[in-house]
Amino acid sequence: MSKGKARVPEAGQWPDRLAIPALAAGTVLTSAAFLLAFLYAAPVNGAALDAPELVGGVMVTHQQLISQKIFYFHMPVAIVSFAALAFAAYYGIRYLSTREARFDTCSRVAMEISLLFVVFTMVTGDLWTRFEWGVWWTWEPRLTTYLILMLIVIAYFVMRNAVDDPERRAVFASVISIIALVDVPICFMITRLIPSSVHPVITREGGMAPDMALTVVVALVGMMLVAFGLYRLRFREARLEERVQALKEQLDG
Amino acid sequence: MNPILADIYSTVIPSALFVIAAYVLVWAVLLIYVIKVVRGLKKTEEQIAVLEEAVRASRPPQG
C-alpha cells in the first residue's frame, strides 16, 4: 500500500469471521431478553384496583400495564438505529475526504441496516401508541423528529436510485448520511427540551429499576450483535456484487 | 367474572395482541432479512464462479 493511502474495509477481513458468531450470540441474547421481559422484569403498575386480588400466588394491587413490555425491544432497536446511522455518516465523511468508492459501499450498507432498525423502532412504538392512546400516530416531539429521521433515510435510498453517475451519487449519499446523523441528537434531546408524557426522560425520573435495566442491557447487546452480524454479511454480499459487475465489464470489454 | 379480576384483565388481554405483534414482527423481519442476505450471497458466489470461468475461457492461450 502506498504511503498516505486510506486503509479500506474489505470482505473476508477478520470482522467477517465474527459475523455468524455475532448473529448467533445476538439471537441468544435477544431471546434471553424476551424471556427476562416477561418472566423477570416486574410489570409496570397502572391504576389501583378497588381491592387487592391474589393471581397466581401474587397479590395484585394495580392494573398491570403489559403493553410496556414492548419497551424492552423498542428502546434497544432505537439505539441500534442511531449507532448504524453514526457508522453510515462516518463512512460518508471518509468517502468525502478520500473519494474511495469502498467507503460509499460501507456507508450504504450501514444506512440499509439503520433503515431496518428505524422501521423496527417505528413499528414497535406505533403498536404501543395504538394500544395506550388508541391512535396510530400523534404529533409528539420525539415521534415527529424520528419520523423526519426515517424520511431522511428513505430519501437516501430514493436519491441513490435516481442518480446514475456513481461519483455524484456517492457525494449526495454521503451528505444525506451526515444530515441524518445531525437529526440523531435532536431526536435524543427533544424530550429533554420539550417534555413529553409518551417518551419520559428516564434518568430525570430516577432511572430504571435493576430488573428493567438488566433486561434492556441484554436486549441492547443482543441487538447490537445482530446488527453487526447483518452489516458484515450484507457488506460481503455488496462487495461480491461489485466483483460480479467488474467481471461482466471485463467480459464485455 | 370477579370484577377485580376483570379490571386486571382489562389491560392485560387487549394489549397482548400488540405486544406479541411487536416481538413477532421484529424477529420475523430479521429472519427474512438474514435469509435474503444469505441467499443473495450464495447466488452471487455462483455467478462469480461462472463469470471467472468465462473470463479464463475468453483469454487467448499463452505461449
Short mmCIF file of C-alpha atoms in Angstrom, two decimals:
data_model
loop_
_atom_site.label_atom_id
_atom_site.label_comp_id
_atom_site.label_asym_id
_atom_site.label_seq_id
_atom_site.Cartn_x
_atom_site.Cartn_y
_atom_site.Cartn_z
CA MET A 1 0.00 0.00 0.00
CA SER A 2 1.34 3.44 -0.90
CA LYS A 3 2.05 5.86 1.90
CA GLY A 4 -0.89 8.12 2.78
CA LYS A 5 -3.49 5.94 1.05
CA ALA A 6 -6.58 5.27 3.20
CA ARG A 7 -6.99 1.72 4.50
CA VAL A 8 -10.24 0.43 3.06
CA PRO A 9 -12.51 -2.20 4.59
CA GLU A 10 -12.75 -5.39 2.56
CA ALA A 11 -14.87 -8.54 2.66
CA GLY A 12 -13.00 -11.51 4.11
CA GLN A 13 -11.16 -9.48 6.75
CA TRP A 14 -11.22 -10.61 10.38
CA PRO A 15 -14.60 -8.99 11.26
CA ASP A 16 -16.25 -11.34 8.74
CA ARG A 17 -15.19 -14.31 10.85
CA LEU A 18 -17.21 -12.80 13.72
CA ALA A 19 -20.37 -12.20 11.65
CA ILE A 20 -22.03 -15.60 12.15
CA PRO A 21 -20.99 -15.95 15.85
CA ALA A 22 -22.27 -12.38 16.43
CA LEU A 23 -25.59 -13.21 14.79
CA ALA A 24 -25.89 -16.41 16.86
CA ALA A 25 -24.95 -14.63 20.11
CA GLY A 26 -27.34 -11.80 19.24
CA THR A 27 -30.17 -14.27 18.67
CA VAL A 28 -29.48 -15.95 22.03
CA LEU A 29 -29.29 -12.61 23.88
CA THR A 30 -32.45 -11.15 22.31
CA SER A 31 -34.29 -14.40 23.10
CA ALA A 32 -32.98 -14.16 26.68
CA ALA A 33 -34.14 -10.53 26.83
CA PHE A 34 -37.58 -11.62 25.64
CA LEU A 35 -37.77 -14.17 28.47
CA LEU A 36 -36.40 -11.66 31.00
CA ALA A 37 -39.00 -9.10 29.88
CA PHE A 38 -41.88 -11.46 30.65
CA LEU A 39 -40.51 -13.64 33.45
CA TYR A 40 -38.04 -11.42 35.35
CA ALA A 41 -38.81 -7.72 34.89
CA ALA A 42 -41.72 -6.69 37.09
CA PRO A 43 -44.78 -5.41 35.23
CA VAL A 44 -45.45 -1.69 35.45
CA ASN A 45 -48.40 -0.79 37.64
CA GLY A 46 -51.40 1.08 36.26
CA ALA A 47 -54.41 2.38 38.15
CA ALA A 48 -55.05 1.00 41.66
CA LEU A 49 -57.66 -1.77 41.95
CA ASP A 50 -60.70 -1.39 44.18
CA ALA A 51 -59.35 -4.29 46.25
CA PRO A 52 -56.20 -6.47 46.10
CA GLU A 53 -56.57 -9.82 44.32
CA LEU A 54 -54.44 -12.96 44.52
CA VAL A 55 -53.43 -14.03 40.97
CA GLY A 56 -51.05 -16.98 40.50
CA GLY A 57 -49.82 -16.70 44.09
CA VAL A 58 -49.07 -12.96 43.73
CA MET A 59 -51.08 -10.26 45.41
CA VAL A 60 -52.06 -7.80 42.67
CA THR A 61 -52.97 -4.30 43.81
CA HIS A 62 -52.86 -2.40 40.50
CA GLN A 63 -53.75 -2.90 36.85
CA GLN A 64 -50.78 -4.42 35.01
CA LEU A 65 -49.52 -2.43 32.01
CA ILE A 66 -48.33 -5.35 29.90
CA SER A 67 -48.03 -3.11 26.82
CA GLN A 68 -44.93 -1.60 28.49
CA LYS A 69 -43.13 -4.89 27.65
CA ILE A 70 -42.76 -3.54 24.09
CA PHE A 71 -40.24 -1.07 25.54
CA TYR A 72 -37.65 -3.87 26.07
CA PHE A 73 -37.21 -4.19 22.29
CA HIS A 74 -38.28 -0.66 21.32
CA MET A 75 -35.51 1.23 23.14
CA PRO A 76 -32.64 -1.12 22.07
CA VAL A 77 -33.65 -1.09 18.38
CA ALA A 78 -33.85 2.73 18.51
CA ILE A 79 -30.31 2.95 19.96
CA VAL A 80 -29.02 0.48 17.33
CA SER A 81 -30.61 2.61 14.58
CA PHE A 82 -28.69 5.64 15.93
CA ALA A 83 -25.44 3.64 16.06
CA ALA A 84 -25.89 2.40 12.47
CA LEU A 85 -26.53 5.99 11.34
CA ALA A 86 -23.35 7.10 13.09
CA PHE A 87 -21.37 4.46 11.12
CA ALA A 88 -23.09 5.49 7.87
CA ALA A 89 -22.13 9.13 8.45
CA TYR A 90 -18.58 8.16 9.47
CA TYR A 91 -18.09 6.28 6.21
CA GLY A 92 -19.79 9.14 4.36
CA ILE A 93 -17.19 11.54 5.78
CA ARG A 94 -14.41 9.07 4.87
CA TYR A 95 -15.77 8.97 1.32
CA LEU A 96 -15.88 12.75 1.02
CA SER A 97 -12.31 13.06 2.30
CA THR A 98 -10.81 10.22 0.20
CA ARG A 99 -13.22 9.66 -2.76
CA GLU A 100 -12.63 5.94 -2.23
CA ALA A 101 -15.75 4.11 -3.52
CA ARG A 102 -15.42 1.39 -0.87
CA PHE A 103 -16.38 3.88 1.85
CA ASP A 104 -19.55 4.65 -0.09
CA THR A 105 -20.35 0.93 -0.10
CA CYS A 106 -19.78 0.78 3.69
CA SER A 107 -21.98 3.84 4.21
CA ARG A 108 -24.77 2.40 2.01
CA VAL A 109 -24.78 -0.92 3.88
CA ALA A 110 -24.77 0.84 7.28
CA MET A 111 -27.67 3.00 6.06
CA GLU A 112 -29.57 -0.13 5.00
CA ILE A 113 -29.11 -1.64 8.47
CA SER A 114 -30.20 1.65 10.05
CA LEU A 115 -33.36 1.69 7.87
CA LEU A 116 -34.20 -1.80 9.13
CA PHE A 117 -33.85 -0.72 12.76
CA VAL A 118 -35.60 2.63 12.20
CA VAL A 119 -38.60 0.70 10.84
CA PHE A 120 -38.47 -1.63 13.88
CA THR A 121 -38.46 1.40 16.18
CA MET A 122 -41.41 2.99 14.40
CA VAL A 123 -43.46 -0.22 14.28
CA THR A 124 -42.89 -1.20 17.92
CA GLY A 125 -43.52 2.38 19.04
CA ASP A 126 -46.69 2.64 16.97
CA LEU A 127 -48.06 -0.64 18.35
CA TRP A 128 -47.56 0.75 21.86
CA THR A 129 -49.12 4.11 20.89
CA ARG A 130 -52.09 2.37 19.27
CA PHE A 131 -52.88 0.40 22.40
CA GLU A 132 -52.16 3.07 25.03
CA TRP A 133 -53.51 6.11 23.18
CA GLY A 134 -55.96 4.50 20.76
CA VAL A 135 -54.31 6.19 17.75
CA TRP A 136 -51.64 5.06 15.28
CA TRP A 137 -49.97 8.45 15.24
CA THR A 138 -49.64 11.55 17.38
CA TRP A 139 -47.54 14.65 16.63
CA GLU A 140 -45.44 14.26 19.76
CA PRO A 141 -41.91 15.82 19.62
CA ARG A 142 -39.86 12.63 19.54
CA LEU A 143 -42.22 10.82 17.19
CA THR A 144 -42.08 13.81 14.84
CA THR A 145 -38.28 14.14 14.89
CA TYR A 146 -37.92 10.36 14.47
CA LEU A 147 -40.37 10.45 11.54
CA ILE A 148 -38.15 13.12 9.96
CA LEU A 149 -35.17 10.83 10.54
CA MET A 150 -36.97 7.93 8.84
CA LEU A 151 -37.90 10.15 5.88
CA ILE A 152 -34.24 11.23 5.53
CA VAL A 153 -33.14 7.57 5.49
CA ILE A 154 -35.81 6.73 2.88
CA ALA A 155 -34.77 9.81 0.85
CA TYR A 156 -31.20 8.46 0.90
CA PHE A 157 -32.27 5.32 -0.98
CA VAL A 158 -34.63 7.22 -3.31
CA MET A 159 -31.72 9.51 -4.22
CA ARG A 160 -29.39 6.55 -4.81
CA ASN A 161 -31.86 5.08 -7.27
CA ALA A 162 -32.39 8.42 -9.01
CA VAL A 163 -28.75 9.43 -9.70
CA ASP A 164 -26.87 7.41 -12.33
CA ASP A 165 -23.39 8.91 -12.07
CA PRO A 166 -21.62 6.85 -9.35
CA GLU A 167 -19.44 9.69 -8.09
CA ARG A 168 -22.25 12.24 -7.82
CA ARG A 169 -24.46 9.58 -6.22
CA ALA A 170 -21.80 8.80 -3.63
CA VAL A 171 -21.26 12.50 -2.82
CA PHE A 172 -25.01 13.15 -2.40
CA ALA A 173 -25.40 9.97 -0.37
CA SER A 174 -22.54 10.92 1.94
CA VAL A 175 -24.08 14.35 2.54
CA ILE A 176 -27.52 12.83 3.29
CA SER A 177 -25.96 10.32 5.71
CA ILE A 178 -24.35 13.24 7.58
CA ILE A 179 -27.66 15.16 7.63
CA ALA A 180 -29.35 12.04 9.06
CA LEU A 181 -26.74 11.90 11.82
CA VAL A 182 -27.40 15.56 12.67
CA ASP A 183 -31.04 14.59 13.38
CA VAL A 184 -29.95 11.89 15.86
CA PRO A 185 -29.01 14.20 18.80
CA ILE A 186 -32.14 16.25 18.03
CA CYS A 187 -34.26 13.08 18.35
CA PHE A 188 -32.42 12.13 21.52
CA MET A 189 -32.54 15.54 23.22
CA ILE A 190 -36.00 16.66 22.13
CA THR A 191 -37.80 15.12 25.12
CA ARG A 192 -35.36 16.92 27.43
CA LEU A 193 -36.17 20.23 25.75
CA ILE A 194 -39.91 19.65 25.24
CA PRO A 195 -41.18 17.32 27.99
CA SER A 196 -43.50 14.57 26.75
CA SER A 197 -45.62 12.03 28.58
CA VAL A 198 -45.18 9.50 25.75
CA HIS A 199 -41.37 9.49 25.99
CA PRO A 200 -40.33 10.15 29.58
CA VAL A 201 -36.69 11.07 30.37
CA ILE A 202 -35.80 8.01 32.41
CA THR A 203 -32.68 9.45 34.06
CA ARG A 204 -34.66 12.50 35.20
CA GLU A 205 -37.32 10.27 36.72
CA GLY A 206 -34.97 8.31 38.98
CA GLY A 207 -33.65 5.79 36.45
CA MET A 208 -34.75 2.25 35.73
CA ALA A 209 -35.26 -0.44 38.33
CA PRO A 210 -32.39 -3.01 38.25
CA ASP A 211 -34.63 -5.74 36.72
CA MET A 212 -35.70 -3.39 33.91
CA ALA A 213 -32.15 -2.13 33.33
CA LEU A 214 -30.73 -5.66 33.09
CA THR A 215 -33.39 -6.65 30.55
CA VAL A 216 -32.74 -3.54 28.44
CA VAL A 217 -28.96 -4.09 28.53
CA VAL A 218 -29.29 -7.76 27.45
CA ALA A 219 -31.65 -6.76 24.60
CA LEU A 220 -29.37 -3.86 23.59
CA VAL A 221 -26.20 -6.01 23.46
CA GLY A 222 -28.15 -8.69 21.55
CA MET A 223 -29.49 -6.19 19.00
CA MET A 224 -26.01 -4.62 18.59
CA LEU A 225 -24.55 -8.07 17.82
CA VAL A 226 -27.37 -8.86 15.38
CA ALA A 227 -26.81 -5.51 13.62
CA PHE A 228 -23.04 -6.10 13.42
CA GLY A 229 -23.54 -9.62 12.00
CA LEU A 230 -26.06 -8.34 9.44
CA TYR A 231 -23.76 -5.47 8.46
CA ARG A 232 -20.80 -7.79 7.78
CA LEU A 233 -22.91 -10.30 5.82
CA ARG A 234 -24.52 -7.56 3.74
CA PHE A 235 -21.15 -5.85 3.18
CA ARG A 236 -19.71 -9.15 1.92
CA GLU A 237 -22.70 -9.53 -0.43
CA ALA A 238 -22.28 -5.94 -1.69
CA ARG A 239 -18.57 -6.50 -2.38
CA LEU A 240 -19.31 -9.72 -4.27
CA GLU A 241 -21.96 -7.87 -6.34
CA GLU A 242 -19.30 -5.29 -7.23
CA ARG A 243 -16.95 -8.14 -8.24
CA VAL A 244 -19.70 -9.63 -10.46
CA GLN A 245 -20.13 -6.22 -12.13
CA ALA A 246 -16.36 -5.91 -12.69
CA LEU A 247 -16.19 -9.40 -14.22
CA LYS A 248 -19.12 -8.63 -16.53
CA GLU A 249 -17.39 -5.43 -17.68
CA GLN A 250 -14.17 -7.40 -18.24
CA LEU A 251 -16.07 -9.89 -20.43
CA ASP A 252 -17.85 -7.13 -22.36
CA GLY A 253 -14.59 -5.23 -22.90
CA MET B 1 -66.26 -12.93 36.48
CA ASN B 2 -64.91 -11.40 39.66
CA PRO B 3 -64.95 -7.60 38.94
CA ILE B 4 -61.44 -7.15 40.36
CA LEU B 5 -60.07 -9.86 38.05
CA ALA B 6 -61.99 -8.31 35.15
CA ASP B 7 -60.32 -4.99 35.99
CA ILE B 8 -56.88 -6.66 35.96
CA TYR B 9 -57.51 -8.47 32.67
CA SER B 10 -58.95 -5.32 31.06
CA THR B 11 -55.41 -4.06 30.43
CA VAL B 12 -53.67 -7.43 30.03
CA ILE B 13 -55.75 -9.24 27.41
CA PRO B 14 -56.31 -6.39 24.88
CA SER B 15 -52.62 -5.41 25.00
CA ALA B 16 -51.39 -8.99 24.43
CA LEU B 17 -52.04 -8.79 20.67
CA PHE B 18 -49.96 -5.59 20.36
CA VAL B 19 -47.10 -6.95 22.48
CA ILE B 20 -46.99 -10.25 20.57
CA ALA B 21 -47.20 -8.40 17.23
CA ALA B 22 -44.25 -6.15 18.19
CA TYR B 23 -41.95 -9.06 19.12
CA VAL B 24 -43.05 -11.32 16.25
CA LEU B 25 -42.63 -8.53 13.66
CA VAL B 26 -39.08 -7.72 14.78
CA TRP B 27 -37.99 -11.37 14.79
CA ALA B 28 -39.83 -12.28 11.56
CA VAL B 29 -38.38 -9.32 9.61
CA LEU B 30 -34.88 -10.05 10.95
CA LEU B 31 -35.23 -13.70 9.92
CA ILE B 32 -36.47 -12.76 6.42
CA TYR B 33 -33.58 -10.28 6.06
CA VAL B 34 -30.98 -12.88 7.10
CA ILE B 35 -32.45 -15.45 4.68
CA LYS B 36 -32.45 -12.83 1.87
CA VAL B 37 -28.81 -11.87 2.51
CA VAL B 38 -27.59 -15.50 2.77
CA ARG B 39 -29.43 -16.48 -0.44
CA GLY B 40 -28.03 -13.37 -2.16
CA LEU B 41 -24.52 -14.32 -1.02
CA LYS B 42 -24.85 -17.86 -2.40
CA LYS B 43 -26.29 -16.63 -5.71
CA THR B 44 -23.54 -14.02 -6.13
CA GLU B 45 -20.81 -16.57 -5.32
CA GLU B 46 -22.24 -18.89 -8.00
CA GLN B 47 -22.32 -16.00 -10.50
CA ILE B 48 -18.69 -15.17 -9.73
CA ALA B 49 -17.61 -18.80 -10.32
CA VAL B 50 -19.37 -18.84 -13.73
CA LEU B 51 -18.04 -15.41 -14.74
CA GLU B 52 -14.45 -16.23 -13.69
CA GLU B 53 -14.64 -19.38 -15.80
CA ALA B 54 -15.93 -17.32 -18.74
CA VAL B 55 -13.13 -14.74 -18.31
CA ARG B 56 -10.50 -17.53 -18.25
CA ALA B 57 -12.04 -19.10 -21.37
CA SER B 58 -12.11 -15.76 -23.20
CA ARG B 59 -8.35 -15.14 -22.68
CA PRO B 60 -6.15 -16.14 -25.63
CA PRO B 61 -3.91 -19.15 -24.84
CA GLN B 62 -0.41 -18.10 -23.70
CA GLY B 63 2.88 -19.42 -25.14
#
